XYZ file of C-alpha atoms in Angstrom:
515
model
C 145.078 23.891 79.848
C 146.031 26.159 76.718
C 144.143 29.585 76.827
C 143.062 30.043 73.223
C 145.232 32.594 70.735
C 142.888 35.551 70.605
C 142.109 36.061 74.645
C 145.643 35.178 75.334
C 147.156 37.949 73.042
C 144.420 40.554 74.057
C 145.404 39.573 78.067
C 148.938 40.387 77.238
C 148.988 43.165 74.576
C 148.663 45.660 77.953
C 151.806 43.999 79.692
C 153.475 43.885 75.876
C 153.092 47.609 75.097
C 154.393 48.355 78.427
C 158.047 46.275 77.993
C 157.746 47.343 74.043
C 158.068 51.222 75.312
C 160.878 49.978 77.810
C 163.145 48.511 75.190
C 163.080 51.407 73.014
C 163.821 53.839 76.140
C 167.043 51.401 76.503
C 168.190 52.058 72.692
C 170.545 54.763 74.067
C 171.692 52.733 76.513
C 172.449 49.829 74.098
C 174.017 51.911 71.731
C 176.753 53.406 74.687
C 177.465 49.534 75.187
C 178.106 48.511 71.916
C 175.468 46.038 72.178
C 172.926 45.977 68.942
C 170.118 43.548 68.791
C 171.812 40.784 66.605
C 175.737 41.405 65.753
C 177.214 41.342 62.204
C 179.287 38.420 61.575
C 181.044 37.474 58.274
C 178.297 35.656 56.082
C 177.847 31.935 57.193
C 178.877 29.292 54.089
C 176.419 27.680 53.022
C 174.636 25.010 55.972
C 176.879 27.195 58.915
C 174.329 29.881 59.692
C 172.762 29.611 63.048
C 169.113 28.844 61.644
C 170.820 25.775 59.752
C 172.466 24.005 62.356
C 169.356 25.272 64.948
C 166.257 23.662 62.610
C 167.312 20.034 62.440
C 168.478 20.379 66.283
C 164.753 21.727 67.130
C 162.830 18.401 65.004
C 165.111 16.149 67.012
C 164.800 17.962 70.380
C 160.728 17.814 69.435
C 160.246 13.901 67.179
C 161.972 12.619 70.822
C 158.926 13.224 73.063
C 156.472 11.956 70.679
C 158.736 9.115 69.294
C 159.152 7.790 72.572
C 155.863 7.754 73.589
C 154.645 6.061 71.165
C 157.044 3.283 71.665
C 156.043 3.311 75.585
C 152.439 2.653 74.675
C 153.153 0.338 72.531
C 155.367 -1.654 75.065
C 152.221 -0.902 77.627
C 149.839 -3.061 74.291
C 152.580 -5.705 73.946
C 152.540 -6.380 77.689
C 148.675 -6.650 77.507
C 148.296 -8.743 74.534
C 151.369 -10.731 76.158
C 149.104 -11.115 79.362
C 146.799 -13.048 77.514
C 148.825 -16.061 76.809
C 150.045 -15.863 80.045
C 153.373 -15.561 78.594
C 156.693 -14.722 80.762
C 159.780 -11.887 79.499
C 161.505 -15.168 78.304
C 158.862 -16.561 76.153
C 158.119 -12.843 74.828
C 161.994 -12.592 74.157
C 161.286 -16.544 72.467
C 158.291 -15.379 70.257
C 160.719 -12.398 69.276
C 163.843 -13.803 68.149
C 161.789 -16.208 66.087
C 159.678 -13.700 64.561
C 163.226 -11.565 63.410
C 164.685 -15.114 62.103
C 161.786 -15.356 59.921
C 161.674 -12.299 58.557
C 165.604 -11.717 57.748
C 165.609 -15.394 56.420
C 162.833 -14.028 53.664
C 164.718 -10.839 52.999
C 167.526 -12.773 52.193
C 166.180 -15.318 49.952
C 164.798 -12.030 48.282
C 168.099 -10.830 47.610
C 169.703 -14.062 46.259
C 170.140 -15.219 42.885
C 168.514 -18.627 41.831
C 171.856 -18.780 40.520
C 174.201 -18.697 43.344
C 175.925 -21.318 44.997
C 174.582 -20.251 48.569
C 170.840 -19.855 47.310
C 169.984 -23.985 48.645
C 171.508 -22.424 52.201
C 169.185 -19.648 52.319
C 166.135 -21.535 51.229
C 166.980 -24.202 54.048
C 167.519 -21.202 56.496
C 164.293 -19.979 55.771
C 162.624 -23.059 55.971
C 164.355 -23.500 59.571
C 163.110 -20.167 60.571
C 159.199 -21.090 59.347
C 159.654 -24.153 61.571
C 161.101 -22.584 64.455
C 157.570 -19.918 63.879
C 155.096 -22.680 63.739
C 156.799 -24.369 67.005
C 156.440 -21.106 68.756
C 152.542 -21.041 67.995
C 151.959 -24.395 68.622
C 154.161 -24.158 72.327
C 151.860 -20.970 73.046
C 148.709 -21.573 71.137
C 149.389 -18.870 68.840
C 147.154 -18.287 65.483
C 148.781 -16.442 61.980
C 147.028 -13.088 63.382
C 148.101 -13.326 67.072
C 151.706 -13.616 65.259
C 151.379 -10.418 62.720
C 149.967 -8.431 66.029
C 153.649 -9.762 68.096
C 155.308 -8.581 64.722
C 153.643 -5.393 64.303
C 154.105 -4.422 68.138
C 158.567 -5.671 67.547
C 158.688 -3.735 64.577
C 158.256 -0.543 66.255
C 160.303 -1.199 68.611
C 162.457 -2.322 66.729
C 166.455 -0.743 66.543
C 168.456 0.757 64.674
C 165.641 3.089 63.105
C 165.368 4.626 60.074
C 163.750 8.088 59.965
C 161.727 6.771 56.936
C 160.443 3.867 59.500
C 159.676 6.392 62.063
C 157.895 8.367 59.841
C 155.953 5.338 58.762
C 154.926 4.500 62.268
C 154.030 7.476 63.152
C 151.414 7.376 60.198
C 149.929 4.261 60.619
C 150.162 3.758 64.614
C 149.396 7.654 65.714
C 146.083 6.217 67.393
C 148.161 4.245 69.838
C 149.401 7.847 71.576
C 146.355 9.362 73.774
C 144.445 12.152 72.310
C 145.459 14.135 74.992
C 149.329 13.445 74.801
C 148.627 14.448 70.795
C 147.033 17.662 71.982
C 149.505 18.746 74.560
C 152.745 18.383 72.459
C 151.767 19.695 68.836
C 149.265 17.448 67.261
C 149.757 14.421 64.837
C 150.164 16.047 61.723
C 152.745 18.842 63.386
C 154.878 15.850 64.350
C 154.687 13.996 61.177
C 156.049 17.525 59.148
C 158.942 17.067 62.014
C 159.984 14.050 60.891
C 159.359 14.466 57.392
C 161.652 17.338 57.166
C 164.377 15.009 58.673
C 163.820 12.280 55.736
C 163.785 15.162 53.454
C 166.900 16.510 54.677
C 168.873 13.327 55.163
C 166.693 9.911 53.884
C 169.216 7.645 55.272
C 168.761 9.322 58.975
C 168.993 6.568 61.447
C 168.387 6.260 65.465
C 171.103 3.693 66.319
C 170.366 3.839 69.934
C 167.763 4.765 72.324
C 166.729 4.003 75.738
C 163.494 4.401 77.178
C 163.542 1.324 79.251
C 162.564 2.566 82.272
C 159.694 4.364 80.883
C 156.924 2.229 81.514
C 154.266 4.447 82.452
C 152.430 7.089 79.805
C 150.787 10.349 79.766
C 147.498 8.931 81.307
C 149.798 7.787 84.413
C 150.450 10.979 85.315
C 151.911 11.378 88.524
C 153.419 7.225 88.960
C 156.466 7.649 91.497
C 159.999 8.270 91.159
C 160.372 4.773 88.869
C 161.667 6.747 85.425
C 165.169 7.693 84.500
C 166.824 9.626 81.616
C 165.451 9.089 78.384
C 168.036 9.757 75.233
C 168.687 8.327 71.623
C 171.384 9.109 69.221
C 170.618 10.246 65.276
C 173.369 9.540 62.919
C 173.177 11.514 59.506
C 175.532 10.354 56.874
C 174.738 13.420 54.789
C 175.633 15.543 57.005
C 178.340 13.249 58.900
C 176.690 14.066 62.175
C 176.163 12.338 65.270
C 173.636 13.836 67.483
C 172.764 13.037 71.351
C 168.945 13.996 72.468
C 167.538 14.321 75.189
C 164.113 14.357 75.741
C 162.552 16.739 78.025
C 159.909 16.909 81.081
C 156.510 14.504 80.075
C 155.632 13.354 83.084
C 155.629 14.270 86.686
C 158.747 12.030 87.610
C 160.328 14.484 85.076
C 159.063 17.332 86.739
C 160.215 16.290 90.295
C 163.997 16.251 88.961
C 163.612 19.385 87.522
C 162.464 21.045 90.986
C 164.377 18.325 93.329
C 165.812 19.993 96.606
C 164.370 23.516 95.209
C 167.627 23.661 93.012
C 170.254 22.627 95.814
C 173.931 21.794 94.412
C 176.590 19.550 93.969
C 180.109 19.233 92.584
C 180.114 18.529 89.036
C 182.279 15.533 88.975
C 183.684 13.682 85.758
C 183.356 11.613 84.957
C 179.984 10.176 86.252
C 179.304 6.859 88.347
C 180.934 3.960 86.816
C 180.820 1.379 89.291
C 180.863 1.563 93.569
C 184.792 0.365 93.378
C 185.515 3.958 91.705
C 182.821 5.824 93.983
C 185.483 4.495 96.502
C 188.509 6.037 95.309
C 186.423 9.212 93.720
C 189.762 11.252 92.279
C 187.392 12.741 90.193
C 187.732 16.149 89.289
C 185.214 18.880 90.254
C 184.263 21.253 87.227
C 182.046 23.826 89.087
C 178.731 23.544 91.224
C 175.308 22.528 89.383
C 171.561 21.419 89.919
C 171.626 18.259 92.222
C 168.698 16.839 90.738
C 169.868 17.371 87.308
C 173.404 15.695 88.079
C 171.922 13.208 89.605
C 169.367 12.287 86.755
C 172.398 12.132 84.606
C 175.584 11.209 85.677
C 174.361 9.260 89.208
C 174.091 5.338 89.643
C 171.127 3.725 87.467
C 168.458 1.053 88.058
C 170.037 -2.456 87.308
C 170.534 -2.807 83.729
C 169.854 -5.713 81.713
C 173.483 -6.298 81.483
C 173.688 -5.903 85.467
C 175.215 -2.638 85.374
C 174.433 0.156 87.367
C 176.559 2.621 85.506
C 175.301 6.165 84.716
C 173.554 7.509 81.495
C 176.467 9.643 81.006
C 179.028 6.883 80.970
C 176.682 4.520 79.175
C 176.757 7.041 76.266
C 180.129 8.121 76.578
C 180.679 4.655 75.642
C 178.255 3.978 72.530
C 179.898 7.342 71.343
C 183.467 6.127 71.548
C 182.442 2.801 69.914
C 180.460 4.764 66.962
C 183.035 7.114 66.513
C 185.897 4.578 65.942
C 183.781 2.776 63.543
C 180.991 3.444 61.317
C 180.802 7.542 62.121
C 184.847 8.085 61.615
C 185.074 11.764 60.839
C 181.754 12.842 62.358
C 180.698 15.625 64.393
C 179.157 15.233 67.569
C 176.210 17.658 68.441
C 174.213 17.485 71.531
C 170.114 18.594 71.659
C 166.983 19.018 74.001
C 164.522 21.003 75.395
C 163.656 21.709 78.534
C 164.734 19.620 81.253
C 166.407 18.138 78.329
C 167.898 21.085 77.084
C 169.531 21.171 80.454
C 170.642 17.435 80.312
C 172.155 17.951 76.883
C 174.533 21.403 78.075
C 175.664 19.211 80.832
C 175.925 16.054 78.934
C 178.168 18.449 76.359
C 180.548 19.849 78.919
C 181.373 15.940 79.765
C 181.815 15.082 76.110
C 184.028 17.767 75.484
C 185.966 17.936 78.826
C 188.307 15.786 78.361
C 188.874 16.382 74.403
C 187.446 12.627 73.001
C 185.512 14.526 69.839
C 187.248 17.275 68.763
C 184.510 19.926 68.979
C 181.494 19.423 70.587
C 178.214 21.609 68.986
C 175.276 22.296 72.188
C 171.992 23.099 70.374
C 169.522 24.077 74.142
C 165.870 24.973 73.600
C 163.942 26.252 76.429
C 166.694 25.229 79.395
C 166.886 26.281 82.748
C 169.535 27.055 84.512
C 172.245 23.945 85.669
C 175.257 25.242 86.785
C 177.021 28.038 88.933
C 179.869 30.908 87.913
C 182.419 27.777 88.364
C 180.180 25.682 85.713
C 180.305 28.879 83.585
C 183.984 29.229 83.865
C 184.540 25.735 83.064
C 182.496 26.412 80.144
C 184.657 29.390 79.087
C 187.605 27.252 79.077
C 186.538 24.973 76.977
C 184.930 27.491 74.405
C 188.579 29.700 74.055
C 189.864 25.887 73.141
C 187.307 25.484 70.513
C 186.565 22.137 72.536
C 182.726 23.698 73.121
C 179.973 25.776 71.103
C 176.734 26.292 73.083
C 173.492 27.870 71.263
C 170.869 28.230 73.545
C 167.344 29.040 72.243
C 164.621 31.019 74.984
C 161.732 32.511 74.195
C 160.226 35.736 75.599
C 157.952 35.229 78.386
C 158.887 31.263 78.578
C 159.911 31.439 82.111
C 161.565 28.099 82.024
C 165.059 29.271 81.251
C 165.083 31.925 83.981
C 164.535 29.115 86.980
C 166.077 28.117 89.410
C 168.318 31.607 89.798
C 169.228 30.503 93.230
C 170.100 27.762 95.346
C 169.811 27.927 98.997
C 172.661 26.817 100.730
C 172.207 25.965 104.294
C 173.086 28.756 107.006
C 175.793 29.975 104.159
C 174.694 32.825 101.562
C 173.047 31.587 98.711
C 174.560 30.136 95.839
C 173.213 31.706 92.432
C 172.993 29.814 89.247
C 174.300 31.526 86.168
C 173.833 30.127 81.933
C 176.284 29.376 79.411
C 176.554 30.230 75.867
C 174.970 32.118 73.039
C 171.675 32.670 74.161
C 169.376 33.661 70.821
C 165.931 34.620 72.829
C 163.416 34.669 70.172
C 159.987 37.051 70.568
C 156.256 36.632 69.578
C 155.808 37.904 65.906
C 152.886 39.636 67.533
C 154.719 41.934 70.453
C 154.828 45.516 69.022
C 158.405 47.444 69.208
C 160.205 44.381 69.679
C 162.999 42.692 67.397
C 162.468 39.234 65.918
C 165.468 37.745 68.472
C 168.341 39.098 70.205
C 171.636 37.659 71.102
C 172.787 37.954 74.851
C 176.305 36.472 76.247
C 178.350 36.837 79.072
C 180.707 38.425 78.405
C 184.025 37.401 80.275
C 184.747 40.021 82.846
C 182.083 42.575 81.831
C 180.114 43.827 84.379
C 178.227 46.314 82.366
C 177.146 43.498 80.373
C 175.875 41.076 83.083
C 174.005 43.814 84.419
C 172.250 44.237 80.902
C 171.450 40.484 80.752
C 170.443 40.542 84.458
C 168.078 43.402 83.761
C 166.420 41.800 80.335
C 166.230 38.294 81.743
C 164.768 37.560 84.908
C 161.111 35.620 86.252
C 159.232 39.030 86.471
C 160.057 40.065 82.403
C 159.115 36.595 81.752
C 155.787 36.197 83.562
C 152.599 36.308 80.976
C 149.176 34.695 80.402
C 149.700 31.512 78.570
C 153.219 31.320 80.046
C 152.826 27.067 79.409
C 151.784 27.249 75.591
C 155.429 29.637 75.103
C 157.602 27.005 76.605
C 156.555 24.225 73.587
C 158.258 22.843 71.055
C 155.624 24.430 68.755
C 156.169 27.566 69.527
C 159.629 26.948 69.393
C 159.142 26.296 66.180
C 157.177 29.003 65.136
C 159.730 31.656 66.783
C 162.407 29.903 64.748
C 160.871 30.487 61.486
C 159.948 33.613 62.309
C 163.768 34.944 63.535
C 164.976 32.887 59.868
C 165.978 35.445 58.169
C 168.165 37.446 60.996
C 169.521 34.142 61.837
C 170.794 33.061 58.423
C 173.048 36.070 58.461
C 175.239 34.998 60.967
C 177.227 31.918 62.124
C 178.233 30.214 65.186
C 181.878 30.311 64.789
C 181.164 34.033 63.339
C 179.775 34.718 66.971
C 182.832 32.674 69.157
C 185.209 34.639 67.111
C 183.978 38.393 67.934
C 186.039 39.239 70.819
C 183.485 41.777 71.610
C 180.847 39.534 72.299
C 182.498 37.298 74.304
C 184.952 39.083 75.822
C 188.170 36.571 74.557
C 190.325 35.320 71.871
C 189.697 31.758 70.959
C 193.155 31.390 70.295
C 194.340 31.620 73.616
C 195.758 28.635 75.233
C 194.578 28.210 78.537
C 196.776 26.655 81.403
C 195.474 23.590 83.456
């Protein structure tokens, strides 16, 4: 339950005051380091700055959740209404494929000229197709309306997407989503603005892929098992000649479980991910570090049979769609990776495989509210790749979202822990409303600095991030809000401005670094 604004702020102004007089006793202390709030980088070109490539990352990381649910509650009213004609996958599949040949028949003859040769051949298609639709209701004892409800229910679900389609669904179908999914992440009309920006900012937006398959269960189902896997689409923007990966974060307890599974145990970080038991056989993988078990798993472990009897893992899956898009229709792209939350952490891992092995060129990470996934071998992997300008990581937190600072250890059996440690340029963004603190500051660590990790240690940990309303601060709307809020700070600097201050990051990213 959200505590409202006004007794939430007045609970925390005490705690706020106190950690407001604590960062300004640190200025000295800063100031000895060389380490200012937000560094001065050379002004960003126009669509480079931070805030341009983090906004359209942060509606994508955000339209997922509610996108998605509103397809899985619409599959949940196409299985019920489906249930009343008694009617099997197949014949759903049947009622389907005749309701598409029908309608792309009729946008066809709208496109042809009485003129043309071909126009008899489309008429006679269409006519086909409106016998092939009145066979279907007569097999299943179908009426005109039961029809229009199949084709209203196909048409969301329907892919590739437009973002103007989405956006139209989400305006005339919000009432399928429970008021209390609506409530929890941002409201109806905050969601709509979401994807309304994206239209704005690119009309001819698309979703080419997504999968939600596994998803079957909503909001209301709570706590349903361990029957859910990883839920991701891809967004292709011609405008911008982008091709972004999303993952969506933690909705539902099955979600939650992977986030906490084994209390943050371990594993190697093999690449590539599970292909097929043949290659689990021979495993000459190469290890890349240490990170969360559960989150590996979730990711780059062996799948529920897929409809094309594969068992292969998300990561490979997409690996794949990638490759395809990229030697077709997105030639010359760039490939960003998003999420938030348990996505967020998904999407750093998912980047480190994308750019590990060099398939994109340079791979852009845009992580909102992540925990931790990896160990000091992750984060060393991670280095490598950012001094070969294979990897950029910007990683959003906000004060008091304690999210980002768990798990910071993983026990280890009768050995000494193992500790978890981020990656990237973390930008962690503060409440408008906390006195004597900036807008956002920048934190990195720096290779081989020790003064520096202490600093971040220090600043970042569960105890600094511990509030009232600590739930409401780990949203996408607050997210948001924090973004707009840090705009103007983060429009003066850039993400290659950052990666190319050796005194941020410790390096040159022009050094060649030996296998």
């Amino acid at each position: 339950m959200l505590i409202p604004e006004p007794i939430e702020a007045a609970l925390n102004f005490p705690w706020h005051v106190t950690k407001g007089i604590a960062h300004l006793s640190l200025w000295p202390v800063r100031a000895i380091m060389h380490t200012p709030d937000m560094p001065i980088t050379p002004k960003p070109k126009d669509g480079e700055s931070v805030y341009d490539i983090a906004e359209p990352m942060l509606d994508i990381a955000s339209i997922i959740y509610y996108y998605t649910e509103l397809r899985s509650e619409t599959k949940n009213r196409l299985m019920k209404y489906a249930e009343k004609f008694n009617l099997s996958t197949k014949q759903i599949d049947d009622i389907r494929n005749a309701i598409v040949f029908t309608e792309t028949s009729l946008e066809a003859l709208k496109q042809v000229d009485q003129a043309d040769a071909s126009s008899s051949n489309i008429l006679a298609d269409y006519q086909v197709s409106l016998n092939q639709l009145e066979d279907i209701k007569n097999r299943f004892n179908l009426t005109s309306g039961d029809i229009e409800v199949f084709a209203t229910y196909f048409n969301i679900l329907k892919e590739p997407k437009s973002a103007v389609s989405i956006k139209s669904d989400l305006l005339l179908y919000n009432d399928f989503i429970s008021l209390a999914f609506r409530k929890s992440f941002g409201g109806s009309d905050w969601n709509v603005d979401n994807i309304v920006d994206m239209v704005n900012r690119d009309p001819k937006m698309y979703i080419k892929e997504i999968d939600d398959d596994f998803v079957d269960k909503s909001f209301a189902k709570f706590i349903n098992g361990l029957d859910s896997e990883l839920v991701y689409a891809i967004f292709v923007s011609p405008e911008n000649k982008r091709v972004t990966v999303a993952f969506r974060g933690s909705v539902n307890a099955n979600d939650w479980i992977a986030n906490t599974h084994n209390l943050g145990v371990m594993t190697d970080f093999k690449l590539p991910g599970y292909t097929s038991e043949e290659a689990e056989l021979r495993d000459s993988r190469n290890s890349y570090g240490r990170v969360h078990e559960g989150f590996y798993n979730y990711l780059f472990g062996k799948t529920a049979k897929g409809a094309n009897g594969s068992y292969k893992s998300k990561s490979e899956e997409i690996m794949g769609l990638l490759v395809d898009l990229f030697d077709k229709e997105c030639k010359g792209y760039s490939l960003f990776v998003t999420g938030h939350s348990l996505g967020g952490s998904m999407s750093t891992m998912f980047a480190a495989r994308a750019a590990t092995f060099g398939q994109f060129g340079k791979v852009t990470n845009v992580s909102f509210a992540s925990p931790y996934c990896g160990d000091q071998g992750f984060r060393d992997h991670f280095y490598e790749l950012e001094q070969k300008n294979l990897i950029r990581h910007i990683r959003f937190s906000n004060e008091e979202d304690v999210v980002p600072l768990i798990p910071f250890v993983a026990p280890n059996g009768l050995a000494p822990v193992e500790m978890y440690k981020h990656t990237g340029m973390n930008i962690r963004m503060y409440n408008a409303s906390q006195l004597l603190f900036p807008k956002c500051r920048l934190f990195y660590p720096k290779m081989g600095s020790l003064s520096n990790e202490v600093r971040n240690a220090i600043l970042n940990n569960v105890p600094m991030g511990l509030s009232v309303g600590v739930i409401s601060k780990h949203l996408c709307p607050e997210y948001c809000s924090r973004l707009e809020s840090s705009s103007e700070e983060l429009k003066k600097i850039s993400v290659e401005g950052l990666y190319e201050d050796a005194d941020i990051t410790g390096f040159s990213t022009d050094v060649v670094v030996k296998k």
